[in-house]
Tab-separated table of C-alpha atoms in Angstrom:
chain	number	residue	atom	x	y	z
P	196	MET	CA	0.000	0.000	0.000
P	197	THR	CA	1.408	3.379	-1.008
P	198	SER	CA	1.470	6.392	1.289
P	199	SER	CA	-1.256	7.929	-0.901
P	200	ASP	CA	-3.437	4.850	-0.402
P	201	ARG	CA	-2.910	5.035	3.351
P	202	VAL	CA	-3.951	8.711	3.390
P	203	SER	CA	-7.051	7.859	1.355
P	204	GLU	CA	-7.985	5.013	3.650
P	205	ARG	CA	-7.510	7.201	6.726
P	206	PHE	CA	-9.678	9.917	5.206
P	207	ARG	CA	-12.476	7.513	4.321
P	208	GLU	CA	-12.525	6.368	7.932
P	209	LEU	CA	-13.324	9.934	8.996
P	210	LEU	CA	-16.444	10.108	6.830
P	211	ASP	CA	-19.735	9.619	8.644
P	212	THR	CA	-21.813	7.286	6.476
P	213	ARG	CA	-24.575	6.387	8.905
P	214	PRO	CA	-27.928	6.297	7.049
P	215	GLU	CA	-29.575	8.882	9.279
P	216	ILE	CA	-26.653	11.290	8.777
P	217	LEU	CA	-26.748	10.829	4.999
P	218	ARG	CA	-30.503	11.446	4.982
P	219	GLU	CA	-30.036	14.711	6.864
P	220	ALA	CA	-27.247	15.856	4.546
P	221	ALA	CA	-29.355	14.955	1.503
P	222	GLU	CA	-31.925	17.626	2.411
P	223	ASP	CA	-31.914	21.374	2.919
P	224	PHE	CA	-34.425	23.999	4.017
P	225	GLY	CA	-36.071	23.917	0.604
P	226	HIS	CA	-36.932	20.181	0.882
P	227	LEU	CA	-37.227	20.112	-2.898
P	228	VAL	CA	-34.012	18.328	-3.902
P	229	CYS	CA	-32.821	15.107	-2.295
P	230	ALA	CA	-29.134	14.509	-3.033
P	231	PRO	CA	-27.535	11.839	-0.822
P	232	PRO	CA	-23.780	12.313	-0.360
P	233	LEU	CA	-21.077	9.680	-0.108
P	234	GLY	CA	-20.382	10.822	3.437
P	235	VAL	CA	-20.286	13.720	5.884
P	236	LEU	CA	-17.095	15.165	7.344
P	237	ARG	CA	-16.975	17.473	10.380
P	238	PRO	CA	-13.711	19.401	10.135
P	239	ARG	CA	-12.478	21.246	13.203
P	240	SER	CA	-9.858	23.339	11.446
P	241	ALA	CA	-8.817	24.705	8.092
P	242	ALA	CA	-6.456	21.732	7.833
P	243	GLY	CA	-9.451	19.394	8.028
P	244	VAL	CA	-11.177	21.277	5.212
P	245	GLY	CA	-7.952	21.145	3.214
P	246	GLU	CA	-7.630	17.405	3.722
P	247	ALA	CA	-11.144	16.885	2.346
P	248	LEU	CA	-10.463	18.975	-0.743
P	249	ALA	CA	-7.070	17.340	-1.302
P	250	TYR	CA	-8.815	13.972	-1.266
P	251	ALA	CA	-11.762	15.053	-3.442
P	252	GLY	CA	-9.976	17.141	-6.062
P	253	PRO	CA	-7.914	14.492	-7.881
P	254	ARG	CA	-10.915	12.156	-7.812
P	255	GLY	CA	-13.429	14.713	-9.063
P	256	ILE	CA	-15.646	14.151	-6.031
P	257	PRO	CA	-18.078	17.027	-5.389
P	258	VAL	CA	-17.786	18.851	-2.063
P	259	ALA	CA	-20.337	21.119	-0.411
P	260	ALA	CA	-20.047	23.093	2.815
P	261	ARG	CA	-23.030	23.690	5.074
P	262	ALA	CA	-23.869	24.905	8.561
P	263	GLY	CA	-27.462	26.136	8.850
P	264	GLY	CA	-28.516	24.119	5.780
P	265	HIS	CA	-30.703	27.005	4.642
P	266	SER	CA	-30.302	26.608	0.869
P	267	MET	CA	-33.482	26.242	-1.189
P	268	TYR	CA	-32.781	23.964	-4.124
P	269	GLY	CA	-29.854	21.692	-3.369
P	270	GLN	CA	-27.203	24.410	-3.663
P	271	GLY	CA	-25.532	23.218	-0.441
P	272	GLN	CA	-25.697	19.517	-1.229
P	273	ALA	CA	-23.186	17.132	-2.815
P	274	ARG	CA	-24.795	14.206	-4.572
P	275	GLY	CA	-22.404	11.266	-4.398
P	276	GLY	CA	-19.816	13.503	-2.791
P	277	ILE	CA	-18.702	14.915	0.549
P	278	VAL	CA	-20.674	17.323	2.699
P	279	LEU	CA	-18.528	19.403	5.038
P	280	ASP	CA	-20.610	19.974	8.149
P	281	LEU	CA	-18.990	23.161	9.445
P	282	ARG	CA	-20.845	23.358	12.734
P	283	GLU	CA	-17.698	22.331	14.607
P	284	LEU	CA	-16.180	25.532	13.179
P	285	GLY	CA	-18.610	27.697	15.112
P	286	THR	CA	-16.414	29.936	17.276
P	287	VAL	CA	-17.284	33.628	17.476
P	288	GLY	CA	-14.702	36.071	18.826
P	289	PRO	CA	-12.708	37.724	19.944
P	290	VAL	CA	-14.398	41.100	19.572
P	291	THR	CA	-11.605	43.622	19.134
P	292	GLY	CA	-12.492	47.267	18.736
P	293	ASP	CA	-14.972	47.516	15.882
P	294	ARG	CA	-14.446	44.030	14.481
P	295	VAL	CA	-15.053	40.388	15.311
P	296	GLU	CA	-13.593	37.128	14.041
P	297	VAL	CA	-16.209	34.526	13.179
P	298	GLN	CA	-15.818	30.952	11.985
P	299	ALA	CA	-17.933	30.008	8.998
P	300	GLY	CA	-20.030	27.395	10.796
P	301	ALA	CA	-21.406	29.867	13.347
P	302	LEU	CA	-24.984	31.057	12.965
P	303	TRP	CA	-25.785	34.746	12.778
P	304	ARG	CA	-27.689	34.547	16.057
P	305	ASP	CA	-24.402	33.396	17.627
P	306	VAL	CA	-22.617	36.396	16.146
P	307	LEU	CA	-25.163	38.839	17.519
P	308	ALA	CA	-25.117	37.195	20.952
P	309	ALA	CA	-21.330	37.640	21.076
P	310	THR	CA	-21.236	41.274	19.911
P	311	LEU	CA	-24.225	42.802	21.716
P	312	PRO	CA	-22.538	42.696	25.156
P	313	TYR	CA	-20.029	45.133	23.635
P	314	GLY	CA	-22.828	47.337	22.322
P	315	LEU	CA	-21.961	46.338	18.753
P	316	ALA	CA	-23.574	44.479	15.867
P	317	PRO	CA	-22.878	43.752	12.186
P	318	PRO	CA	-24.065	46.647	9.984
P	319	VAL	CA	-26.513	44.383	8.111
P	320	LEU	CA	-28.333	41.310	9.367
P	321	THR	CA	-30.640	39.076	7.387
P	322	ASP	CA	-34.150	38.646	8.760
P	323	TYR	CA	-33.488	35.012	9.699
P	324	LEU	CA	-30.544	34.603	12.076
P	325	GLY	CA	-30.453	30.799	11.942
P	326	ALA	CA	-28.460	30.750	8.711
P	327	GLY	CA	-24.729	30.005	8.731
P	328	VAL	CA	-22.133	32.738	8.374
P	329	GLY	CA	-20.345	31.142	5.427
P	330	GLY	CA	-23.514	30.515	3.453
P	331	VAL	CA	-24.817	34.070	3.798
P	332	LEU	CA	-21.460	35.559	2.788
P	333	SER	CA	-21.355	33.265	-0.235
P	334	VAL	CA	-24.711	34.486	-1.512
P	335	GLY	CA	-24.213	38.117	-0.427
P	336	GLY	CA	-26.865	38.644	2.222
P	337	LEU	CA	-29.633	41.255	2.198
P	338	GLY	CA	-31.507	42.828	5.082
P	339	GLY	CA	-33.346	45.886	6.266
P	340	ALA	CA	-30.151	47.923	6.642
P	341	SER	CA	-28.953	47.170	3.099
P	342	HIS	CA	-30.198	50.532	1.799
P	343	ARG	CA	-27.588	52.090	4.114
P	344	HIS	CA	-24.786	49.529	4.362
P	345	GLY	CA	-25.147	47.207	1.363
P	346	LEU	CA	-24.743	43.456	1.614
P	347	VAL	CA	-23.889	41.464	4.699
P	348	ALA	CA	-20.792	40.472	2.695
P	349	ASP	CA	-19.809	44.120	2.290
P	350	SER	CA	-18.887	44.252	5.990
P	351	VAL	CA	-16.198	41.570	5.605
P	352	LEU	CA	-12.663	42.844	6.181
P	353	GLU	CA	-10.742	39.581	5.771
P	354	LEU	CA	-11.364	35.934	4.929
P	355	GLU	CA	-9.592	32.700	5.704
P	356	VAL	CA	-10.410	30.160	2.994
P	357	VAL	CA	-9.417	26.827	1.545
P	358	THR	CA	-9.642	26.807	-2.228
P	359	GLY	CA	-10.965	23.959	-4.325
P	360	ALA	CA	-7.345	23.114	-5.100
P	361	GLY	CA	-6.681	22.692	-1.354
P	362	GLU	CA	-4.704	25.904	-0.863
P	363	HIS	CA	-5.117	27.536	2.549
P	364	LEU	CA	-5.066	31.337	2.222
P	365	VAL	CA	-5.961	34.509	4.071
P	366	CYS	CA	-7.344	37.141	1.733
P	367	SER	CA	-8.643	40.690	1.851
P	368	PRO	CA	-9.099	43.538	-0.657
P	369	GLU	CA	-5.351	44.203	-0.394
P	370	ARG	CA	-4.111	40.611	-0.182
P	371	HIS	CA	-5.182	38.067	-2.792
P	372	GLY	CA	-7.856	40.593	-3.719
P	373	ALA	CA	-9.160	38.721	-6.767
P	374	LEU	CA	-9.806	35.630	-4.655
P	375	PHE	CA	-11.441	37.710	-1.903
P	376	HIS	CA	-13.873	39.215	-4.397
P	377	ALA	CA	-14.562	35.827	-6.018
P	378	VAL	CA	-15.531	34.311	-2.661
P	379	LEU	CA	-17.915	37.004	-1.400
P	380	ALA	CA	-21.258	36.606	-3.202
P	381	GLY	CA	-19.495	33.995	-5.367
P	382	LEU	CA	-21.880	31.150	-4.477
P	383	GLY	CA	-19.137	28.891	-3.141
P	384	GLN	CA	-17.623	28.297	-6.561
P	385	VAL	CA	-13.932	28.703	-5.747
P	386	ALA	CA	-13.269	28.208	-2.025
P	387	VAL	CA	-14.690	27.162	1.316
P	388	ILE	CA	-14.845	29.982	3.858
P	389	VAL	CA	-13.279	28.967	7.168
P	390	ARG	CA	-13.247	32.298	9.004
P	391	ALA	CA	-14.317	35.888	8.405
P	392	THR	CA	-13.382	39.139	10.106
P	393	LEU	CA	-16.444	41.383	10.200
P	394	ARG	CA	-16.761	45.117	10.712
P	395	LEU	CA	-19.121	46.126	13.526
P	396	VAL	CA	-21.122	49.266	14.271
P	397	PRO	CA	-22.777	50.542	17.471
P	398	ALA	CA	-26.017	48.732	18.274
P	399	PRO	CA	-28.909	50.752	19.724
P	400	ALA	CA	-30.597	49.820	22.971
P	401	LEU	CA	-34.081	50.302	21.513
P	402	VAL	CA	-35.817	50.690	18.178
P	403	ARG	CA	-39.115	52.245	17.176
P	404	ARG	CA	-40.880	50.209	14.501
P	405	TYR	CA	-43.371	51.898	12.192
P	406	CYS	CA	-45.797	49.948	10.006
P	407	LEU	CA	-47.203	52.262	7.342
P	408	TYR	CA	-50.078	51.111	5.123
P	409	TYR	CA	-50.797	51.946	1.488
P	410	PRO	CA	-53.716	50.861	-0.694
P	411	VAL	CA	-51.922	51.714	-3.957
P	412	LEU	CA	-48.669	50.183	-5.215
P	413	ASP	CA	-47.386	53.302	-6.996
P	414	ALA	CA	-47.668	55.433	-3.837
P	415	TYR	CA	-45.966	52.711	-1.817
P	416	LEU	CA	-43.040	52.431	-4.232
P	417	ALA	CA	-42.652	56.211	-4.399
P	418	ASP	CA	-42.414	56.501	-0.607
P	419	GLN	CA	-40.078	53.520	-0.408
P	420	ARG	CA	-37.787	55.233	-2.893
P	421	LEU	CA	-37.846	58.429	-0.841
P	422	LEU	CA	-37.062	56.577	2.376
P	423	ALA	CA	-34.239	54.609	0.787
P	424	THR	CA	-32.541	57.652	-0.687
P	425	ASP	CA	-32.900	60.045	2.261
P	426	ARG	CA	-31.855	57.307	4.723
P	427	ARG	CA	-33.973	58.653	7.557
P	428	PHE	CA	-34.523	55.125	8.924
P	429	ALA	CA	-31.926	52.584	10.057
P	430	HIS	CA	-33.999	49.641	8.808
P	431	LEU	CA	-36.328	49.648	5.819
P	432	GLU	CA	-38.338	46.727	4.500
P	433	GLY	CA	-41.917	46.186	3.380
P	434	GLN	CA	-44.582	43.711	2.370
P	435	ALA	CA	-47.442	43.152	-0.018
P	436	ARG	CA	-50.442	41.765	1.841
P	437	PRO	CA	-53.670	40.333	0.418
P	438	THR	CA	-56.815	42.291	1.198
P	439	GLU	CA	-59.440	40.447	3.181
P	440	ASP	CA	-62.487	41.753	1.331
P	441	THR	CA	-61.343	41.406	-2.297
P	442	ALA	CA	-60.066	38.246	-3.957
P	443	ASP	CA	-57.491	39.876	-6.208
P	444	ASP	CA	-56.336	43.066	-4.491
P	445	TRP	CA	-53.272	43.703	-2.369
P	446	THR	CA	-52.299	46.347	0.148
P	447	TYR	CA	-48.741	47.372	0.961
P	448	MET	CA	-46.929	47.938	4.244
P	449	VAL	CA	-43.680	49.823	4.819
P	450	GLU	CA	-41.701	48.514	7.791
P	451	ALA	CA	-39.402	51.334	8.903
P	452	VAL	CA	-37.303	51.256	12.052
P	453	ALA	CA	-35.503	54.064	13.864
P	454	ALA	CA	-32.874	53.492	16.543
P	455	HIS	CA	-33.020	55.269	19.891
P	456	GLU	CA	-31.781	55.041	23.452
P	457	GLY	CA	-35.010	55.720	25.345
P	458	ALA	CA	-34.263	59.098	26.917
P	459	THR	CA	-34.782	60.891	23.608
P	460	PRO	CA	-37.293	58.923	21.544
P	461	PRO	CA	-37.615	59.523	17.814
P	462	ASP	CA	-39.605	62.493	16.547
P	463	ASP	CA	-42.499	60.749	14.807
P	464	ARG	CA	-43.634	63.860	12.958
P	465	THR	CA	-40.208	64.428	11.417
P	466	LEU	CA	-39.639	60.785	10.514
P	467	LEU	CA	-43.058	60.390	8.898
P	468	GLY	CA	-43.136	63.772	7.215
P	469	GLY	CA	-43.886	63.903	3.499
P	470	LEU	CA	-45.238	60.336	3.304
P	471	SER	CA	-48.605	59.324	1.863
P	472	PHE	CA	-49.603	56.336	3.987
P	473	VAL	CA	-53.253	56.004	5.046
P	474	ALA	CA	-52.798	54.151	8.355
P	475	SER	CA	-49.961	53.351	10.732
P	476	GLU	CA	-48.896	51.331	13.756
P	477	VAL	CA	-45.983	52.143	16.079
P	478	GLU	CA	-44.197	50.052	18.702
P	479	ASP	CA	-40.976	50.241	20.697
P	480	LEU	CA	-38.799	47.138	21.033
P	481	GLY	CA	-35.431	46.203	22.406
P	482	TYR	CA	-32.884	45.866	19.622
P	483	ALA	CA	-32.146	42.196	20.381
P	484	GLU	CA	-35.859	41.389	20.371
P	485	PHE	CA	-36.309	43.093	17.028
P	486	ALA	CA	-33.270	41.461	15.441
P	487	ASN	CA	-34.499	38.015	16.553
P	488	ARG	CA	-38.127	38.669	15.587
P	489	VAL	CA	-38.315	35.667	13.212
P	490	ALA	CA	-37.337	33.232	15.968
P	491	THR	CA	-40.896	33.084	17.310
P	492	ASP	CA	-42.249	32.246	13.853
P	493	GLU	CA	-39.637	29.505	13.533
P	494	GLU	CA	-40.702	27.984	16.853
P	495	VAL	CA	-44.337	27.887	15.744
P	496	LEU	CA	-43.526	26.358	12.350
P	497	ARG	CA	-41.306	23.732	13.921
P	498	ALA	CA	-44.060	22.856	16.387
P	499	THR	CA	-46.613	22.425	13.574
P	500	GLY	CA	-44.172	20.556	11.330
P	501	GLU	CA	-44.418	23.152	8.535
P	502	TRP	CA	-40.734	24.002	8.936
P	503	LEU	CA	-39.953	20.640	7.324
P	504	HIS	CA	-42.333	21.166	4.408
P	505	PRO	CA	-41.054	22.243	0.958
P	506	HIS	CA	-40.196	25.928	0.552
P	507	PRO	CA	-40.333	26.911	-3.124
P	508	TRP	CA	-39.107	30.457	-2.505
P	509	LEU	CA	-38.291	32.966	-5.223
P	510	ASN	CA	-36.201	36.137	-4.747
P	511	LEU	CA	-35.898	38.682	-7.540
P	512	LEU	CA	-34.235	42.083	-7.807
P	513	LEU	CA	-36.418	44.361	-9.915
P	514	ALA	CA	-35.414	47.380	-11.959
P	515	GLU	CA	-37.157	50.481	-10.654
P	516	ASP	CA	-38.810	51.494	-13.918
P	517	THR	CA	-40.526	48.119	-14.340
P	518	ALA	CA	-40.998	47.113	-10.689
P	519	ALA	CA	-44.674	48.071	-10.497
P	520	SER	CA	-45.617	46.107	-13.608
P	521	VAL	CA	-43.636	43.017	-12.563
P	522	VAL	CA	-45.122	43.015	-9.062
P	523	THR	CA	-48.632	43.476	-10.438
P	524	ASP	CA	-48.203	40.721	-13.022
P	525	VAL	CA	-46.645	38.197	-10.644
P	526	LEU	CA	-49.148	38.721	-7.835
P	527	ALA	CA	-52.009	38.294	-10.324
P	528	ALA	CA	-50.527	35.164	-11.938
P	529	PRO	CA	-52.515	31.941	-11.330
P	530	GLY	CA	-49.310	30.146	-10.306
P	531	PHE	CA	-48.942	32.462	-7.301
P	532	ARG	CA	-52.557	32.615	-6.143
P	533	ASP	CA	-51.634	30.455	-3.148
P	534	LEU	CA	-49.533	33.360	-1.807
P	535	ARG	CA	-52.764	34.770	-0.399
P	536	ASP	CA	-53.144	31.804	1.934
P	537	ASN	CA	-49.731	30.334	2.718
P	538	GLY	CA	-47.054	32.819	1.779
P	539	LEU	CA	-45.257	36.027	2.622
P	540	VAL	CA	-44.387	38.693	0.050
P	541	LEU	CA	-41.484	41.000	0.838
P	542	LEU	CA	-41.025	44.098	-1.307
P	543	TYR	CA	-38.483	46.738	-0.388
P	544	PRO	CA	-35.890	49.063	-1.953
P	545	LEU	CA	-32.106	48.875	-2.190
P	546	LEU	CA	-29.568	51.411	-3.411
P	547	THR	CA	-27.263	49.912	-6.014
P	548	ARG	CA	-24.335	52.107	-4.978
P	549	THR	CA	-24.237	50.398	-1.558
P	550	LEU	CA	-24.075	46.851	-3.021
P	551	ARG	CA	-20.333	46.650	-3.486
P	552	ALA	CA	-19.349	42.969	-3.913
P	553	PRO	CA	-18.324	42.743	-7.591
P	554	LEU	CA	-20.019	39.393	-8.227
P	555	PHE	CA	-23.337	40.471	-6.736
P	556	ARG	CA	-25.582	41.155	-9.711
P	557	ARG	CA	-28.167	43.891	-9.633
P	558	PRO	CA	-30.449	45.553	-12.202
P	559	ARG	CA	-29.786	48.926	-13.745
P	560	GLY	CA	-30.699	52.122	-11.945
P	561	GLU	CA	-30.047	53.904	-8.657
P	562	VAL	CA	-32.839	52.084	-6.807
P	563	VAL	CA	-33.854	48.442	-7.198
P	564	HIS	CA	-36.501	46.483	-5.349
P	565	LEU	CA	-36.269	43.069	-3.750
P	566	LEU	CA	-39.365	40.975	-4.435
P	567	ALA	CA	-39.338	37.857	-2.261
P	568	LEU	CA	-42.145	35.321	-2.724
P	569	LEU	CA	-41.876	33.040	0.290
P	570	ARG	CA	-44.220	30.061	0.037
P	571	THR	CA	-44.654	26.801	1.921
P	572	ALA	CA	-45.986	23.780	0.062
P	573	ALA	CA	-47.643	20.639	1.303
P	574	PRO	CA	-45.399	17.621	0.655
P	575	GLY	CA	-45.740	16.453	-2.934
P	576	THR	CA	-47.318	19.675	-4.235
P	577	ALA	CA	-44.278	21.894	-4.861
P	578	ASP	CA	-43.434	21.081	-8.499
P	579	PRO	CA	-46.031	23.470	-9.999
P	580	MET	CA	-44.736	26.201	-7.690
P	581	VAL	CA	-41.169	25.702	-8.899
P	582	ALA	CA	-42.462	25.859	-12.471
P	583	ALA	CA	-44.292	29.094	-11.624
P	584	ASN	CA	-41.025	30.463	-10.215
P	585	ARG	CA	-39.345	29.788	-13.543
P	586	THR	CA	-42.131	31.518	-15.479
P	587	ALA	CA	-42.005	34.532	-13.161
P	588	TYR	CA	-38.222	34.707	-13.450
P	589	GLU	CA	-38.323	34.720	-17.244
P	590	HIS	CA	-41.035	37.379	-17.253
P	591	ALA	CA	-39.149	39.582	-14.791
P	592	ARG	CA	-35.804	39.045	-16.520
P	593	ALA	CA	-37.312	40.303	-19.779
P	594	LYS	CA	-38.086	43.516	-17.885
P	595	GLY	CA	-34.578	43.998	-16.530
P	596	ALA	CA	-34.732	41.953	-13.302
P	597	VAL	CA	-32.077	39.569	-12.023
P	598	ALA	CA	-32.337	36.694	-9.557
P	599	TYR	CA	-31.073	37.021	-6.024
P	600	PRO	CA	-29.590	33.520	-6.104
P	601	ALA	CA	-31.140	32.049	-2.968
P	602	ASN	CA	-34.013	30.428	-4.794
P	603	ALA	CA	-35.994	27.361	-5.676
P	604	LEU	CA	-35.312	28.103	-9.295
P	605	PRO	CA	-33.785	25.768	-11.876
P	606	MET	CA	-31.003	27.627	-13.718
P	607	SER	CA	-29.161	26.402	-16.807
P	608	PRO	CA	-25.494	27.172	-17.548
P	609	GLY	CA	-26.772	29.663	-20.105
P	610	ASP	CA	-28.919	31.353	-17.475
P	611	TRP	CA	-25.878	31.730	-15.248
P	612	ARG	CA	-23.792	33.260	-18.030
P	613	GLU	CA	-26.548	35.767	-18.691
P	614	HIS	CA	-26.930	36.410	-14.961
P	615	TYR	CA	-23.252	37.319	-14.513
P	616	GLY	CA	-22.931	39.122	-17.830
P	617	SER	CA	-19.618	40.956	-18.046
P	618	ARG	CA	-18.534	39.438	-14.707
P	619	TRP	CA	-18.738	35.864	-15.998
P	620	SER	CA	-15.176	35.878	-17.313
P	621	ALA	CA	-13.799	36.976	-13.927
P	622	LEU	CA	-15.669	34.190	-12.137
P	623	ALA	CA	-14.597	31.658	-14.772
P	624	GLU	CA	-10.964	32.655	-14.386
P	625	ALA	CA	-11.182	32.353	-10.607
P	626	LYS	CA	-12.783	28.932	-11.034
P	627	ARG	CA	-10.004	27.730	-13.352
P	628	ARG	CA	-7.338	28.974	-10.985
P	629	HIS	CA	-8.731	27.967	-7.604
P	630	ASP	CA	-11.003	24.991	-8.318
P	631	PRO	CA	-9.609	23.399	-11.478
P	632	GLN	CA	-11.260	20.022	-10.774
P	633	ASP	CA	-14.686	21.649	-10.314
P	634	VAL	CA	-15.433	20.018	-6.983
P	635	LEU	CA	-17.134	23.051	-5.368
P	636	GLY	CA	-20.533	24.611	-5.963
P	637	ARG	CA	-21.986	21.967	-8.261
P	638	GLY	CA	-25.397	22.341	-6.646
P	639	HIS	CA	-25.868	25.600	-8.534
P	640	GLY	CA	-25.566	23.873	-11.913
P	641	MET	CA	-23.261	26.350	-13.622
P	642	GLY	CA	-21.978	23.713	-15.998
P	643	TRP	CA	-18.249	24.353	-15.792
């Protein structure tokens, strides 16, 4: 037996191949794609990640990294390959000044729990804090503070990664800059994130949350644009909600949040000045309670079992000049009628100048709008919803939209080339250099 054979045998012994573990790794939050791996590895260091990639690369074995398992359509799975369960790489800290070191397997709720005692928080948090750090940075990450601070990934100062070729590197904008920019919002195509250094900002003690209601889409979008560009609120999101008295109509709700410390509460008249809403609700919350607001919904859905149902979600970034028509068309489409009963529709503005990661694609214009169609399907009923996602994507794309690639959306290699446009060559070059055997990111179906 050669030394190489002995290394291979030793590595195979580390793989967890128990049926129940393979079943878990074959699924993700979407519960739409079942892709059983060869085995699951739980690395505790960058060296462990490197050993997996050194084993997989020469053999062409696919590798996928996961922590929260929050992908929608098999993007974090590795059919017939190796799943790197990064939850052992879950350390957060130390917090030093205005930054924190975070391992990729930590969840964002862990990050916030570690930074809040210092009065600090990441500039942008996604709504759901149960996702893994590495996964969110790989897709980019959007949240209510994105109109001010851009992507979650835009707060990264430094990365420690292991490339698909097994090279262990520390990178930043100044050091291995091309690799750094290929990893952030790069969909895991070139390297596995092991650790990230994140910039932090002061966290408020309290927030005041305003819910502002609009019966007309055009007025809603106009006020959302105003609020995004004048930046009067720290957090800005919104929803389309079905009306109770009419089968086809929708109303719209701006969710705007202002930070405060209690002694000097926000001036409601100033913050709401110049807006055209017809009704409003106001509440004060602790910042931690607000940031973790989805946790209660998760508990309920886990208790009912719906958390384990299929989630054929679709996220689109709409060009401003066609946003109203796309929203109107999609919400009226027969394939999305179930949104009235079992879904959530997010609709809120982003400023393109704040979205800095080069590989993050966005439509033309100063302002774009995230349209997130978040549905839950009964087991065995999701295929028509995925097909409706595809139809909606093609319709929106023809009007200048792009996908935010955290979707239950089948994409062909041609779709991906169109998605990246002029940036495709940069991603392809990074892929050739850092993952020449194409072992990473196969769940996205880019067809390298």
